Tab-separated table of C-alpha atoms in Angstrom:
chain	number	residue	atom	x	y	z
L	1	UNK	CA	0.000	0.000	0.000
L	2	UNK	CA	1.341	3.428	-0.985
L	3	UNK	CA	1.989	5.892	1.853
L	4	UNK	CA	-0.443	8.683	2.582
L	5	UNK	CA	-0.307	11.588	0.112
L	6	UNK	CA	1.387	14.768	1.340
L	7	UNK	CA	-0.713	16.912	-0.980
L	8	UNK	CA	-3.736	16.550	-3.238
L	9	UNK	CA	-4.894	18.998	-5.853
L	10	UNK	CA	-4.737	19.605	-9.602
L	11	UNK	CA	-1.965	19.584	-12.182
L	12	UNK	CA	-2.643	22.219	-14.818
L	13	UNK	CA	-1.064	22.897	-18.213
L	14	UNK	CA	-3.008	25.827	-19.682
L	15	UNK	CA	-6.577	24.449	-19.949
L	16	UNK	CA	-5.555	20.783	-19.496
L	17	UNK	CA	-6.218	19.829	-15.868
L	18	UNK	CA	-6.199	16.591	-13.883
L	19	UNK	CA	-6.447	15.692	-10.166
L	20	UNK	CA	-3.131	14.465	-8.740
L	21	UNK	CA	-1.621	13.291	-5.467
L	22	UNK	CA	1.932	13.986	-4.311
L	23	UNK	CA	3.932	11.451	-2.259
L	24	UNK	CA	7.420	11.655	-0.696
L	25	UNK	CA	9.933	9.800	-2.882
L	26	UNK	CA	12.439	9.253	-0.057
L	27	UNK	CA	12.283	7.970	3.506
L	28	UNK	CA	14.473	8.241	6.606
L	29	UNK	CA	12.320	5.916	8.722
L	30	UNK	CA	14.469	2.824	8.110
L	31	UNK	CA	17.577	4.427	9.586
L	32	UNK	CA	18.605	3.663	13.158
L	33	UNK	CA	17.317	6.392	15.479
L	34	UNK	CA	17.943	7.029	19.165
L	35	UNK	CA	15.846	8.300	22.058
L	36	UNK	CA	17.229	10.547	24.778
L	37	UNK	CA	17.278	8.873	28.195
L	38	UNK	CA	17.847	9.859	31.795
L	39	UNK	CA	21.222	8.272	32.620
L	40	UNK	CA	20.166	7.771	36.273
L	41	UNK	CA	16.781	6.060	35.688
L	42	UNK	CA	16.954	4.852	32.082
L	43	UNK	CA	13.614	6.573	31.414
L	44	UNK	CA	12.909	8.508	28.221
L	45	UNK	CA	13.192	12.286	28.257
L	46	UNK	CA	9.898	14.074	27.603
L	47	UNK	CA	9.725	17.591	26.198
L	48	UNK	CA	6.998	19.963	27.306
L	49	UNK	CA	5.869	23.271	25.805
L	50	UNK	CA	6.199	25.791	28.610
L	51	UNK	CA	5.847	29.542	29.015
L	52	UNK	CA	9.386	30.986	28.917
L	53	UNK	CA	8.648	33.380	31.812
L	54	UNK	CA	6.272	31.484	34.124
L	55	UNK	CA	7.543	27.963	33.407
L	56	UNK	CA	3.923	26.725	33.210
L	57	UNK	CA	3.016	24.100	30.584
L	58	UNK	CA	0.897	25.566	27.748
L	59	UNK	CA	-1.804	23.437	26.022
L	60	UNK	CA	-1.704	23.289	22.194
L	61	UNK	CA	-4.958	25.245	21.808
L	62	UNK	CA	-3.370	28.241	23.547
L	63	UNK	CA	-0.268	28.319	21.340
L	64	UNK	CA	-0.253	30.797	18.448
L	65	UNK	CA	2.339	31.912	15.905
L	66	UNK	CA	4.298	35.124	16.394
L	67	UNK	CA	6.910	37.042	14.394
L	68	UNK	CA	9.662	38.596	16.521
L	69	UNK	CA	10.268	42.298	15.821
L	70	UNK	CA	12.814	42.737	18.588
L	71	UNK	CA	13.528	41.179	21.965
L	72	UNK	CA	10.266	40.326	23.783
L	73	UNK	CA	8.179	42.067	21.089
L	74	UNK	CA	6.140	39.890	18.730
L	75	UNK	CA	3.467	40.323	16.046
L	76	UNK	CA	0.845	37.626	16.614
L	77	UNK	CA	-0.535	35.923	13.475
L	78	UNK	CA	-3.616	33.686	13.677
L	79	UNK	CA	-4.385	30.529	11.716
L	80	UNK	CA	-7.362	32.276	10.100
L	81	UNK	CA	-5.161	35.160	8.911
L	82	UNK	CA	-2.718	32.719	7.320
L	83	UNK	CA	-5.579	30.943	5.528
L	84	UNK	CA	-6.748	34.306	4.154
L	85	UNK	CA	-3.523	34.752	2.212
L	86	UNK	CA	-3.711	31.239	0.738
L	87	UNK	CA	-2.359	31.209	-2.821
L	88	UNK	CA	-3.795	29.566	-5.913
L	89	UNK	CA	-0.924	27.070	-5.759
L	90	UNK	CA	-2.448	25.730	-2.512
L	91	UNK	CA	-4.835	23.643	-4.613
L	92	UNK	CA	-3.108	23.441	-8.004
L	93	UNK	CA	0.307	22.967	-9.579
L	94	UNK	CA	0.279	25.445	-12.451
L	95	UNK	CA	3.001	24.739	-15.033
L	96	UNK	CA	4.550	28.129	-15.830
L	97	UNK	CA	7.406	27.240	-18.181
L	98	UNK	CA	9.620	24.507	-19.623
L	99	UNK	CA	13.417	24.537	-19.250
L	100	UNK	CA	16.421	22.329	-20.023
L	101	UNK	CA	17.525	20.065	-17.167
L	102	UNK	CA	21.033	21.511	-17.421
L	103	UNK	CA	19.629	24.985	-16.635
L	104	UNK	CA	18.803	23.970	-13.048
L	105	UNK	CA	21.694	24.602	-10.650
L	106	UNK	CA	22.047	21.515	-8.340
L	107	UNK	CA	22.187	23.839	-5.314
L	108	UNK	CA	18.513	24.639	-5.855
L	109	UNK	CA	17.324	21.014	-5.589
L	110	UNK	CA	15.625	20.027	-2.302
L	111	UNK	CA	13.192	17.086	-1.987
L	112	UNK	CA	11.831	14.693	-4.648
L	113	UNK	CA	8.172	13.630	-4.703
L	114	UNK	CA	6.210	11.113	-6.767
L	115	UNK	CA	3.141	12.494	-8.532
L	116	UNK	CA	0.337	10.325	-9.874
L	117	UNK	CA	-3.323	10.761	-10.869
L	118	UNK	CA	-5.668	10.954	-7.871
L	119	UNK	CA	-8.608	8.626	-8.318
L	120	UNK	CA	-10.012	7.047	-11.473
L	121	UNK	CA	-10.519	10.222	-13.498
L	122	UNK	CA	-7.963	12.428	-15.211
L	123	UNK	CA	-5.577	9.685	-16.347
L	124	UNK	CA	-5.850	10.797	-19.982
L	125	UNK	CA	-4.994	14.419	-19.169
L	126	UNK	CA	-2.169	13.264	-16.876
L	127	UNK	CA	-0.738	11.110	-19.685
L	128	UNK	CA	-0.887	14.019	-22.145
L	129	UNK	CA	1.052	16.293	-19.762
L	130	UNK	CA	3.562	13.554	-18.899
L	131	UNK	CA	4.250	12.535	-22.504
L	132	UNK	CA	4.505	16.154	-23.662
L	133	UNK	CA	7.261	16.773	-21.106
L	134	UNK	CA	8.939	13.510	-22.154
L	135	UNK	CA	8.763	14.195	-25.899
L	136	UNK	CA	10.049	17.755	-25.536
L	137	UNK	CA	12.904	16.481	-23.296
L	138	UNK	CA	12.279	19.376	-20.935
L	139	UNK	CA	11.622	19.975	-17.250
L	140	UNK	CA	8.288	21.589	-16.379
L	141	UNK	CA	8.470	24.336	-13.745
L	142	UNK	CA	5.469	25.117	-11.544
L	143	UNK	CA	4.508	26.162	-8.016
L	144	UNK	CA	2.971	24.236	-5.129
L	145	UNK	CA	2.117	25.019	-1.492
L	146	UNK	CA	3.405	22.504	1.066
L	147	UNK	CA	3.507	23.030	4.840
L	148	UNK	CA	1.945	26.486	4.354
L	149	UNK	CA	4.780	27.726	2.131
L	150	UNK	CA	4.874	28.109	-1.636
L	151	UNK	CA	7.652	26.196	-3.378
L	152	UNK	CA	8.964	26.051	-6.926
L	153	UNK	CA	8.616	22.496	-8.251
L	154	UNK	CA	10.376	20.890	-11.219
L	155	UNK	CA	8.417	18.092	-12.934
L	156	UNK	CA	10.006	15.259	-14.929
L	157	UNK	CA	8.487	12.027	-16.290
L	158	UNK	CA	9.422	8.733	-14.647
L	159	UNK	CA	7.879	5.529	-15.945
L	160	UNK	CA	4.083	6.040	-15.808
L	161	UNK	CA	4.246	8.923	-13.327
L	162	UNK	CA	6.053	12.169	-12.643
L	163	UNK	CA	8.821	13.132	-10.238
L	164	UNK	CA	8.440	16.592	-8.756
L	165	UNK	CA	11.527	18.094	-7.103
L	166	UNK	CA	11.125	21.107	-4.833
L	167	UNK	CA	13.527	23.954	-5.599
L	168	UNK	CA	14.984	26.657	-3.381
L	169	UNK	CA	14.483	30.365	-3.979
L	170	UNK	CA	17.547	32.483	-4.815
L	171	UNK	CA	17.582	34.098	-1.351
L	172	UNK	CA	18.026	30.608	0.173
L	173	UNK	CA	21.249	29.880	-1.740
L	174	UNK	CA	24.464	31.367	-0.401
L	175	UNK	CA	26.911	33.005	-2.788
L	176	UNK	CA	29.954	30.886	-3.552
L	177	UNK	CA	32.190	33.952	-3.628
L	178	UNK	CA	32.358	34.297	0.161
L	179	UNK	CA	33.868	30.784	0.286
L	180	UNK	CA	35.938	30.633	-2.915
L	181	UNK	CA	37.536	34.074	-3.082
L	182	UNK	CA	40.474	33.084	-0.872
L	183	UNK	CA	41.350	29.969	-2.880
L	184	UNK	CA	44.798	30.474	-4.399
L	185	UNK	CA	45.258	30.574	-8.170
L	186	UNK	CA	47.425	27.538	-8.919
L	187	UNK	CA	48.969	26.611	-12.269
L	188	UNK	CA	48.381	22.871	-12.857
L	189	UNK	CA	50.942	21.340	-15.211
L	190	UNK	CA	50.050	19.092	-18.152
L	191	UNK	CA	51.938	16.157	-16.595
L	192	UNK	CA	49.868	16.406	-13.422
L	193	UNK	CA	46.638	16.596	-15.405
L	194	UNK	CA	47.628	13.581	-17.531
L	195	UNK	CA	48.329	11.465	-14.430
L	196	UNK	CA	45.104	12.612	-12.743
L	197	UNK	CA	43.098	11.827	-15.911
L	198	UNK	CA	44.641	8.355	-15.965
L	199	UNK	CA	43.391	7.766	-12.397
L	200	UNK	CA	39.928	8.975	-13.419
L	201	UNK	CA	39.862	6.568	-16.385
L	202	UNK	CA	40.814	3.678	-14.102
L	203	UNK	CA	37.922	4.570	-11.792
L	204	UNK	CA	35.380	5.225	-14.566
L	205	UNK	CA	32.003	3.534	-14.233
L	206	UNK	CA	28.240	4.085	-14.193
L	207	UNK	CA	26.426	5.389	-11.153
L	208	UNK	CA	24.475	2.553	-9.555
L	209	UNK	CA	23.117	3.305	-6.060
L	210	UNK	CA	22.768	-0.451	-5.397
L	211	UNK	CA	26.583	-0.691	-5.239
L	212	UNK	CA	26.758	1.540	-2.184
L	213	UNK	CA	26.276	0.456	1.411
L	214	UNK	CA	25.584	2.785	4.323
L	215	UNK	CA	28.641	1.767	6.347
L	216	UNK	CA	27.713	3.960	9.308
L	217	UNK	CA	24.233	2.369	9.526
L	218	UNK	CA	25.817	-1.096	9.366
L	219	UNK	CA	28.293	-0.120	12.109
L	220	UNK	CA	25.409	1.129	14.287
L	221	UNK	CA	23.569	-2.183	13.876
L	222	UNK	CA	26.758	-4.070	14.752
L	223	UNK	CA	27.282	-1.887	17.842
L	224	UNK	CA	23.703	-2.449	19.054
L	225	UNK	CA	23.943	-6.202	18.470
L	226	UNK	CA	27.246	-6.396	20.374
L	227	UNK	CA	25.827	-4.447	23.327
L	228	UNK	CA	22.697	-6.646	23.395
L	229	UNK	CA	24.949	-9.694	23.454
L	230	UNK	CA	26.811	-8.227	26.450
L	231	UNK	CA	30.123	-7.833	24.633
L	232	UNK	CA	32.706	-5.271	25.766
L	233	UNK	CA	33.041	-2.389	23.302
L	234	UNK	CA	36.653	-1.356	22.737
L	235	UNK	CA	37.656	1.740	20.732
L	236	UNK	CA	39.271	1.044	17.356
L	237	UNK	CA	42.477	2.601	16.136
L	238	UNK	CA	41.881	5.546	13.842
L	239	UNK	CA	43.800	5.652	10.544
L	240	UNK	CA	46.443	8.369	10.448
L	241	UNK	CA	46.384	10.879	7.605
L	242	UNK	CA	49.436	11.102	5.395
L	243	UNK	CA	51.041	14.445	4.641
L	244	UNK	CA	51.576	14.758	0.868
L	245	UNK	CA	54.901	16.439	0.159
L	246	UNK	CA	55.560	15.598	-3.523
L	247	UNK	CA	52.323	15.934	-5.501
L	248	UNK	CA	53.747	14.368	-8.689
L	249	UNK	CA	55.012	11.349	-6.733
L	250	UNK	CA	51.647	10.998	-5.016
L	251	UNK	CA	49.912	10.990	-8.426
L	252	UNK	CA	52.331	8.347	-9.792
L	253	UNK	CA	51.777	6.114	-6.749
L	254	UNK	CA	48.012	6.573	-7.088
L	255	UNK	CA	48.140	5.399	-10.720
L	256	UNK	CA	49.985	2.232	-9.677
L	257	UNK	CA	47.668	1.562	-6.750
L	258	UNK	CA	44.512	2.010	-8.836
L	259	UNK	CA	45.903	-0.329	-11.501
L	260	UNK	CA	46.459	-2.995	-8.837
L	261	UNK	CA	43.001	-2.411	-7.361
L	262	UNK	CA	41.358	-2.808	-10.770
L	263	UNK	CA	42.939	-6.274	-11.215
L	264	UNK	CA	41.799	-7.449	-7.787
L	265	UNK	CA	38.374	-5.822	-7.973
L	266	UNK	CA	35.480	-8.021	-6.860
L	267	UNK	CA	31.755	-7.452	-7.517
L	268	UNK	CA	30.490	-4.877	-5.036
L	269	UNK	CA	28.399	-6.265	-2.226
L	270	UNK	CA	24.835	-5.092	-2.564
L	271	UNK	CA	23.523	-3.306	0.533
L	272	UNK	CA	20.423	-4.374	2.332
L	273	UNK	CA	17.378	-2.704	0.845
L	274	UNK	CA	15.417	-0.188	2.884
L	275	UNK	CA	12.826	-2.683	4.077
L	276	UNK	CA	15.472	-5.207	5.162
L	277	UNK	CA	17.972	-2.884	6.814
L	278	UNK	CA	16.662	-3.300	10.353
L	279	UNK	CA	16.238	-7.065	9.913
L	280	UNK	CA	19.996	-7.252	10.551
L	281	UNK	CA	19.256	-6.477	14.201
L	282	UNK	CA	19.000	-9.429	16.584
L	283	UNK	CA	15.433	-10.528	17.251
L	284	UNK	CA	14.059	-9.805	20.723
L	285	UNK	CA	14.381	-12.762	23.077
L	286	UNK	CA	11.179	-14.800	23.282
L	287	UNK	CA	9.759	-13.377	20.057
L	288	UNK	CA	9.869	-14.792	16.556
L	289	UNK	CA	10.820	-12.569	13.635
L	290	UNK	CA	7.780	-11.208	11.814
L	291	UNK	CA	8.646	-13.006	8.561
L	292	UNK	CA	9.075	-16.369	10.307
L	293	UNK	CA	5.835	-15.954	12.229
L	294	UNK	CA	3.851	-15.054	9.123
L	295	UNK	CA	5.388	-17.974	7.203
L	296	UNK	CA	4.279	-20.497	9.849
L	297	UNK	CA	0.815	-18.977	10.298
L	298	UNK	CA	-1.702	-21.100	8.291
L	299	UNK	CA	-3.883	-19.324	5.767
L	300	UNK	CA	-7.542	-18.689	6.604
L	301	UNK	CA	-8.638	-21.055	3.806
L	302	UNK	CA	-6.449	-23.842	5.195
L	303	UNK	CA	-8.014	-23.470	8.645
L	304	UNK	CA	-11.516	-23.686	7.211
L	305	UNK	CA	-10.680	-26.854	5.271
L	306	UNK	CA	-9.294	-28.583	8.329
L	307	UNK	CA	-12.293	-27.614	10.440
């Protein structure tokens, strides 16, 4: 079953309109997460919303939004006032223009979403919009309101649906000049470039996310399993960084090392998929893993036949 839609409304290209639903394309829920505990009691820490001056807990119905003008001076804004300024993009994604994918600076990309028709109607109009974007080899740019804020959204076809990627506004992107201005101008020789290019050619490949494993997540699972098993955790030695003195020599050694690595290369181990990541954890004592339990549980039809 697909997750609950984050947004429902209409996708509109001029007079062509169809109802659509928008779903998050990524998930963080499968990653290991921690709770904060009281070291003395082992109990979870609970956060309360309290008045900063009185220290009294404040119920949700008495909490309102406020914009700070200066210290201890706020402009209160009600929910009704925010709804009054609701934009057209609250209920519709209006396609404003079509651009080349290369025109979109990667710094502007935020979150991807899957977009599909909502309900049984509008599939024809959705297909027309999707295939038009595909045939023109363009990215459609529109606007959508999520979490009470209007976002730019870039739409691209994927299989039978669309992927919509939220984009940042220019004021949200920092200028690179404040970070790059102090970088020294260095003359790179042809010999250095040739050696570096050779290393790149030895490492050339195609991007396949299945080749990559989240080593930190795997290490966390291993740590938790060791602690559950009562093992003593000892710190590991950290690798020491090497100070490069001769850049040309470092490049030559890198070429030789990469050549040796290429000969000994083995097929990359595929990481556990999202749904199986936490299955690496030890099962709780006295309980059977969900998969094993469901496998041994007889089907309803089988029970009726044996009755």
